[in-house]
mmCIF file of C-alpha atoms in Angstrom:
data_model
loop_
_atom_site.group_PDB
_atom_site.id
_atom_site.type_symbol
_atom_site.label_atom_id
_atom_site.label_comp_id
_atom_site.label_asym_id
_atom_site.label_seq_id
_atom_site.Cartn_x
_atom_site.Cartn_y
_atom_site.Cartn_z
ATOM 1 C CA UNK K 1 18.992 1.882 -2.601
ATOM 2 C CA UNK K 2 15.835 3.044 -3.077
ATOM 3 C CA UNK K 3 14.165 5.684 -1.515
ATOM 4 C CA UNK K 4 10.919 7.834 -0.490
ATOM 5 C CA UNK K 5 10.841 10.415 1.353
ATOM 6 C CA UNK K 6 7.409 12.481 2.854
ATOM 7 C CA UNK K 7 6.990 14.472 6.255
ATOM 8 C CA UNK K 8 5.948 12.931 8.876
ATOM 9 C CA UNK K 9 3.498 14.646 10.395
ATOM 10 C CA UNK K 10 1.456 17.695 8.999
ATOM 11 C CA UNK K 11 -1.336 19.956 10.968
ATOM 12 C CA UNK K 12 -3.258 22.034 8.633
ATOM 13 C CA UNK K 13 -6.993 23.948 9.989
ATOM 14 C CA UNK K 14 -10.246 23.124 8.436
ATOM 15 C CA UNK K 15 -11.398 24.900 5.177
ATOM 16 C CA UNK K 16 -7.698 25.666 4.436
ATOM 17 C CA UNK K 17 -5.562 24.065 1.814
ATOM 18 C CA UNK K 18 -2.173 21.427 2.464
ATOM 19 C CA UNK K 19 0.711 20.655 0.619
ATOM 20 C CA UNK K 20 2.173 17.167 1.339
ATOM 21 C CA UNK K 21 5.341 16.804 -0.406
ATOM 22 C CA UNK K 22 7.180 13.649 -1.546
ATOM 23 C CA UNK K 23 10.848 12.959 -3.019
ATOM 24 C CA UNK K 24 11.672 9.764 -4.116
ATOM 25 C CA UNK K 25 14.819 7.348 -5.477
ATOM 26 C CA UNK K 26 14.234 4.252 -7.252
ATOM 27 C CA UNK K 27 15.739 1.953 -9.782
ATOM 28 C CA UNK K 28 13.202 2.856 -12.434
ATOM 29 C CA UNK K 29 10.207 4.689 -12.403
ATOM 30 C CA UNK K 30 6.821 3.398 -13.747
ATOM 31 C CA UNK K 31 4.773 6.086 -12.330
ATOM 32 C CA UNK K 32 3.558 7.204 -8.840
ATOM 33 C CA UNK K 33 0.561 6.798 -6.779
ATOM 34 C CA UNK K 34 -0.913 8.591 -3.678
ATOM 35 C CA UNK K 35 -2.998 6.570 -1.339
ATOM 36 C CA UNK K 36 -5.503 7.799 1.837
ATOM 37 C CA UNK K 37 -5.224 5.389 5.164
ATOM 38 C CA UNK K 38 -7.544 6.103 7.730
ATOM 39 C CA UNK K 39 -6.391 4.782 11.326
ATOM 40 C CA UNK K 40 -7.198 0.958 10.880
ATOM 41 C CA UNK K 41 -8.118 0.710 7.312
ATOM 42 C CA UNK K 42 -7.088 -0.511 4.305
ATOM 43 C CA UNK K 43 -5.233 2.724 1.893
ATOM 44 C CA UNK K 44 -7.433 3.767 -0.665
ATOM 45 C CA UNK K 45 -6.168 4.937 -4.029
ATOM 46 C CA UNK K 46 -6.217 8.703 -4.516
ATOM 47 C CA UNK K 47 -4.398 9.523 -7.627
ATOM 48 C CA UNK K 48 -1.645 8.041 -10.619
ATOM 49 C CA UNK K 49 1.098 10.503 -12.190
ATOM 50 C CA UNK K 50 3.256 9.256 -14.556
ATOM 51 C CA UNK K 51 3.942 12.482 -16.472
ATOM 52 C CA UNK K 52 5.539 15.395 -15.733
ATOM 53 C CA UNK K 53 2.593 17.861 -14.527
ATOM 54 C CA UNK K 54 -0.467 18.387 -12.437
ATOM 55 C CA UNK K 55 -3.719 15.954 -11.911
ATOM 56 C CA UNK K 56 -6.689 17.414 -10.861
ATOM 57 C CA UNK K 57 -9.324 15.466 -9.211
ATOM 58 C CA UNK K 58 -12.205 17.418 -7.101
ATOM 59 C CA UNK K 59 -10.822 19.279 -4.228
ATOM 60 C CA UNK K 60 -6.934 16.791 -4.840
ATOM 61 C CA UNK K 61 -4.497 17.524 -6.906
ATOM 62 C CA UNK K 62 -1.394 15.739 -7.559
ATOM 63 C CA UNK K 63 1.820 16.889 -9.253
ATOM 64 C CA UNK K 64 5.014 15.507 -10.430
ATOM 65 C CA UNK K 65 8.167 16.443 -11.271
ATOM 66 C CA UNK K 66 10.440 13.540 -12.843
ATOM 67 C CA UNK K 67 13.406 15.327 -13.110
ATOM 68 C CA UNK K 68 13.339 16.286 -9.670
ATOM 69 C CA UNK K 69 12.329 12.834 -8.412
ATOM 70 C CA UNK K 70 9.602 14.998 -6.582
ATOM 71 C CA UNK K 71 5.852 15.164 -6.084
ATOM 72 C CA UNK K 72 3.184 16.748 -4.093
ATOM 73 C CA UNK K 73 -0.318 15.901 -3.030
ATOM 74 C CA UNK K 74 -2.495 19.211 -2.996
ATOM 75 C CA UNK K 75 -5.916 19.201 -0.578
ATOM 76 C CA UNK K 76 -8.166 22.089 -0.670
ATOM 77 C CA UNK K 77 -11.099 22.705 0.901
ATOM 78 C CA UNK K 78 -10.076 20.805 4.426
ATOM 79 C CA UNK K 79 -12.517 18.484 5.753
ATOM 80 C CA UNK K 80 -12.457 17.255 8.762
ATOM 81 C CA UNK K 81 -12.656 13.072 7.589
ATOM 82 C CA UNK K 82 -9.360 14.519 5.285
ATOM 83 C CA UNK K 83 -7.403 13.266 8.575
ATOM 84 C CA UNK K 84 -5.943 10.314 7.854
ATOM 85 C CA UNK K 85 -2.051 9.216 6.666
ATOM 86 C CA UNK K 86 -1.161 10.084 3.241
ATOM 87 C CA UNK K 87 0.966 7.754 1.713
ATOM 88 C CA UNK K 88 3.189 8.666 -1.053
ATOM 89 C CA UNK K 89 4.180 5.228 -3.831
ATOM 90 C CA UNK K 90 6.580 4.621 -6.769
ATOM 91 C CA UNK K 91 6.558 2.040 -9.269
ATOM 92 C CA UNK K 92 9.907 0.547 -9.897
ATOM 93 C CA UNK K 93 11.106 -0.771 -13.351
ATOM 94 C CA UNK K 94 9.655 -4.273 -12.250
ATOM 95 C CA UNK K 95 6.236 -2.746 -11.628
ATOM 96 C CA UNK K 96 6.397 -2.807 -7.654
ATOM 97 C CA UNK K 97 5.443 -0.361 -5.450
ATOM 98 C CA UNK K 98 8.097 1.248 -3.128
ATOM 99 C CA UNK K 99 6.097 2.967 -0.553
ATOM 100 C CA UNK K 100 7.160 5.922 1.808
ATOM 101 C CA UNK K 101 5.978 5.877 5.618
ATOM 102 C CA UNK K 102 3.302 7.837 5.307
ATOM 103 C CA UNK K 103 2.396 11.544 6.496
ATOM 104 C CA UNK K 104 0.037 11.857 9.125
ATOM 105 C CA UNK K 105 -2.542 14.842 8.595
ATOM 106 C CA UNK K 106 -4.028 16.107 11.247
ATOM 107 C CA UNK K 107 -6.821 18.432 10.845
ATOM 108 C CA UNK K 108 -7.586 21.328 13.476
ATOM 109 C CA UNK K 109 -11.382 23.012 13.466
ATOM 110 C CA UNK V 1 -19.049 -7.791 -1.715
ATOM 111 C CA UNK V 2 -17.493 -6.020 -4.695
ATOM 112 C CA UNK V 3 -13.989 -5.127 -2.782
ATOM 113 C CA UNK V 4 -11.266 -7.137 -1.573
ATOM 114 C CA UNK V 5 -11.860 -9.021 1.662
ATOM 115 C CA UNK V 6 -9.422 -10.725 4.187
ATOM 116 C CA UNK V 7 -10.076 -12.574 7.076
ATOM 117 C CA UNK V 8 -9.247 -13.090 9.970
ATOM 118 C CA UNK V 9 -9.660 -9.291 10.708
ATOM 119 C CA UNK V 10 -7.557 -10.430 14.135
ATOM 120 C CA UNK V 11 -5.378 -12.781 15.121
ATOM 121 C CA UNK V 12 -3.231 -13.653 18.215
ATOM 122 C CA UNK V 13 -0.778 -15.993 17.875
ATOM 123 C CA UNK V 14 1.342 -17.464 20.626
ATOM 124 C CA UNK V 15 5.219 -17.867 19.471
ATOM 125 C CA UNK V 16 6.089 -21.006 17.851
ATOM 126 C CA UNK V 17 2.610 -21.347 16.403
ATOM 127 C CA UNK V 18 1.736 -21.410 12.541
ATOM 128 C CA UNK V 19 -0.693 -18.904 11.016
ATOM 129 C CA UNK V 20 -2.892 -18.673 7.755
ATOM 130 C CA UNK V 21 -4.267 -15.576 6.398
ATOM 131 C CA UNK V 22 -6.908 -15.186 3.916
ATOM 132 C CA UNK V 23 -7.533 -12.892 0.291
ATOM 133 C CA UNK V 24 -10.362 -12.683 -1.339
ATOM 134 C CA UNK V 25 -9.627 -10.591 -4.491
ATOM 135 C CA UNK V 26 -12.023 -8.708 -6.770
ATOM 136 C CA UNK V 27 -13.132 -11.014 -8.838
ATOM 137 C CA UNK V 28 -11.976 -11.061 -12.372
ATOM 138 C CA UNK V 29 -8.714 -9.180 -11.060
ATOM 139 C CA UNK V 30 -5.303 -10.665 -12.461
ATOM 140 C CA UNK V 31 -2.403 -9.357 -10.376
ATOM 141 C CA UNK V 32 -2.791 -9.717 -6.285
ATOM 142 C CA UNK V 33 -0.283 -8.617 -3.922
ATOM 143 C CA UNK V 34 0.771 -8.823 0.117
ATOM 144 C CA UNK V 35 2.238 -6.517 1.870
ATOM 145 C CA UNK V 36 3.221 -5.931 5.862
ATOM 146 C CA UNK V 37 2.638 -2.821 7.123
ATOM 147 C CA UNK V 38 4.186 -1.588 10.960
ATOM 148 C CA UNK V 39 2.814 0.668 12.931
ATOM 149 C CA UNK V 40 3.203 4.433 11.621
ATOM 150 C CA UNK V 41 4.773 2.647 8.348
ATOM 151 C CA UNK V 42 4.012 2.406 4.923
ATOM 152 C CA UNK V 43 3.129 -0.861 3.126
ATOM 153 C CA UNK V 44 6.245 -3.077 2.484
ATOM 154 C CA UNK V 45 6.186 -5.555 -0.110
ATOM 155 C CA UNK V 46 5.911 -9.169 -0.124
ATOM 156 C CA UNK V 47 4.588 -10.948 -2.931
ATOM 157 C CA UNK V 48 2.509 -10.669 -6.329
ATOM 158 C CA UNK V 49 0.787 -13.318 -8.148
ATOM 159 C CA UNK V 50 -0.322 -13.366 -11.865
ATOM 160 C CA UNK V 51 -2.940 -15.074 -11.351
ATOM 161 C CA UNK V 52 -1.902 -18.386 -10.326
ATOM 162 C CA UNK V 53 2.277 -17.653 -11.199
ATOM 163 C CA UNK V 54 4.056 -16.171 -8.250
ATOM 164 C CA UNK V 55 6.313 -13.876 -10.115
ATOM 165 C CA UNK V 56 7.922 -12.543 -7.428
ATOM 166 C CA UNK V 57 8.837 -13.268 -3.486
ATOM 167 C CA UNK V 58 11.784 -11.220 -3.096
ATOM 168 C CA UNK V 59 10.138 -9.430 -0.191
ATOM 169 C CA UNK V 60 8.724 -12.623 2.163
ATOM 170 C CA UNK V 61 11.502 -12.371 4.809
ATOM 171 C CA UNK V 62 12.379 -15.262 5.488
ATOM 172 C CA UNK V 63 11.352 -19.306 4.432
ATOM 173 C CA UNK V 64 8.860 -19.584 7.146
ATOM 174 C CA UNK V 65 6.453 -17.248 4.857
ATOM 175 C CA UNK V 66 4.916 -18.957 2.508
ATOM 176 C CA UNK V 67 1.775 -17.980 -0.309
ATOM 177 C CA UNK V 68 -0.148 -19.210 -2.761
ATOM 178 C CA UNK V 69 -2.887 -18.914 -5.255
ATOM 179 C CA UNK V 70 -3.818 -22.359 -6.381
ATOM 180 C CA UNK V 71 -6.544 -21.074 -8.561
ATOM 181 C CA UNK V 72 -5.943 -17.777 -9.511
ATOM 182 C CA UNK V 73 -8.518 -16.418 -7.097
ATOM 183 C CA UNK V 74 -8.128 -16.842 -3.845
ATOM 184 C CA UNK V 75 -4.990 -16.240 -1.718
ATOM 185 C CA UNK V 76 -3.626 -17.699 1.213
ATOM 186 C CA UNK V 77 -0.360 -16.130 3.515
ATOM 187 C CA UNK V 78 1.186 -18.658 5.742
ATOM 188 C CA UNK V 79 3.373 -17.925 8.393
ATOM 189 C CA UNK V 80 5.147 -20.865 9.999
ATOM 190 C CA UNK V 81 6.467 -20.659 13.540
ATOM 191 C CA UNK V 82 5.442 -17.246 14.323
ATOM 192 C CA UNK V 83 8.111 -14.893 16.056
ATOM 193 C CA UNK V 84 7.078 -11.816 17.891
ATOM 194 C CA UNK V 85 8.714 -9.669 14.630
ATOM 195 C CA UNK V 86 6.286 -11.507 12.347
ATOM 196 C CA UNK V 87 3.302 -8.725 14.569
ATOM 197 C CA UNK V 88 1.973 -6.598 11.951
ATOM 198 C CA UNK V 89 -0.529 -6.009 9.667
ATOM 199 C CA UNK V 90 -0.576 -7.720 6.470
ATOM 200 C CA UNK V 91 -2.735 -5.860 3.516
ATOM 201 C CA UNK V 92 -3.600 -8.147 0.660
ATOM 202 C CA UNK V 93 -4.021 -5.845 -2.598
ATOM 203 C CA UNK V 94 -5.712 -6.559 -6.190
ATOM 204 C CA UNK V 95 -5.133 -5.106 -9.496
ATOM 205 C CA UNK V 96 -6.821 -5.654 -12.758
ATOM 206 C CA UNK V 97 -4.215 -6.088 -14.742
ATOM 207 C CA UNK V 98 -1.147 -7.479 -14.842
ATOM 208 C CA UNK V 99 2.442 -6.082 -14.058
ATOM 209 C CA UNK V 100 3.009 -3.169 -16.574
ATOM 210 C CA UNK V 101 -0.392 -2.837 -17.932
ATOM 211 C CA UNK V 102 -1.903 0.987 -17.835
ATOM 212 C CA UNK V 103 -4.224 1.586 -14.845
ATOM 213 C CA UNK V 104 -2.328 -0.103 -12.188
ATOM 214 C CA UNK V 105 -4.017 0.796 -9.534
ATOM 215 C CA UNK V 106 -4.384 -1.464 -6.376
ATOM 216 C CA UNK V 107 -7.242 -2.236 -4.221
ATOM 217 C CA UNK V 108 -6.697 -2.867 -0.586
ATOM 218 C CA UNK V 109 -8.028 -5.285 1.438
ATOM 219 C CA UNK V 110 -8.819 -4.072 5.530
ATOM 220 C CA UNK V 111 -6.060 -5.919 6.507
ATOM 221 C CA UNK V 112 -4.992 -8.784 9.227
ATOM 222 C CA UNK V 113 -3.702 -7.446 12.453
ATOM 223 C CA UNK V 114 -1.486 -10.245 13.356
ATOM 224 C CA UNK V 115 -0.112 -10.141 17.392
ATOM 225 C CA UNK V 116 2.805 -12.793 18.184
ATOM 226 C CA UNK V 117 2.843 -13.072 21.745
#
């Protein structure tokens, strides 16, 4: 079956940096996304690897491994509106998103 | 607005009785998806539309879901003879392009909260 797997929970302290870590399974792999959720609204998109290596984008950075099925979401810089669910997605070989359940990221001052 | 909008925002529902939820894509944007999404969950597919094709249903859970996209615009979820499962929130998504196409990336909608009571 297919698979993804990301911590829970995560508590990290403002101005610090956070790892969120993601392992995945799937029948195919067409790339992977990372997506904020604030409590109530909609995810928005955060970042897109489909090779091997690491994306940087302002104070995110996302990595992935393929031959590991693995992949991390990097935040520096803590804010405190960076508390939200972090949600970790793979696209399948027909082009559909298998998401994981999310890890929520709390931020302490 | 420029995003993607759903409505209603809310919606209780009293068992037995038949929903319909709303998409308003980005306009101009090919591909347009539904998901459910439980509490403390992620996202969990349901449908995508090619513009007006349904290519694929393989997650609506059962026949009383139903969507469409008459036009290749607009979206509508139905939900026929709601069960207290059926409680969730349901996230319509748009994508430029179509499946398979570089830059993939989805654009949520604020969701429905649906409540079967």
């Amino acid at each position: 079956g297919q698979n993804i797997d990301q911590p829970t929970e995560m508590t990290a302290t403002e101005g610090a940096i956070v790892q969120i870590n993601c392992t995945y399974q799937t029948s195919g792999f067409n790339g992977l996304f990372w997506y904020q959720q604030h409590a109530g609204e909609a995810p928005t998109f955060l970042s897109y690897n489909v090779l091997d290596g690491l994306e940087e984008k302002g104070r995110f950075s996302s990595f992935l491994s393929r031959s590991k099925g693995y992949s991390y979401l990097l935040l520096k810089e803590l804010q405190m509106k960076d508390s939200a669910s972090y949600l970790c997605a793979v696209m399948d070989s027909n082009y559909q998103l298998i998401w994981g359940a999310g890890t929520k990221l709390i931020i302490k001052p | 607005g420029a995003g993607v909008s759903q409505s209603p925002r809310y919606k209780v529902a009293k068992r037995g009785q038949d929903v319909a939820l709303r998409c308003d894509p980005i306009s101009g944007h090919v591909s347009l998806f539904w998901y459910q999404q439980a509490l403390g969950q992620g996202p969990e597919f349901l449908t995508y539309f090619q513009n007006e094709a349904q290519l694929d249903k393989s997650g609506l859970p059962s026949d009383r879901f139903f969507a469409e996209r008459p036009e290749g615009s607009v979206s509508t979820l139905k939900i026929q003879r709601t069960q207290q499962e059926d409680s969730a929130v349901y996230l319509c998504a748009s994508s430029l392009g179509a499946a398979g196409q570089v830059s993939y990336e989805q654009y949520f909608g604020p969701g429905t909260r649906l409540t079967v009571t």
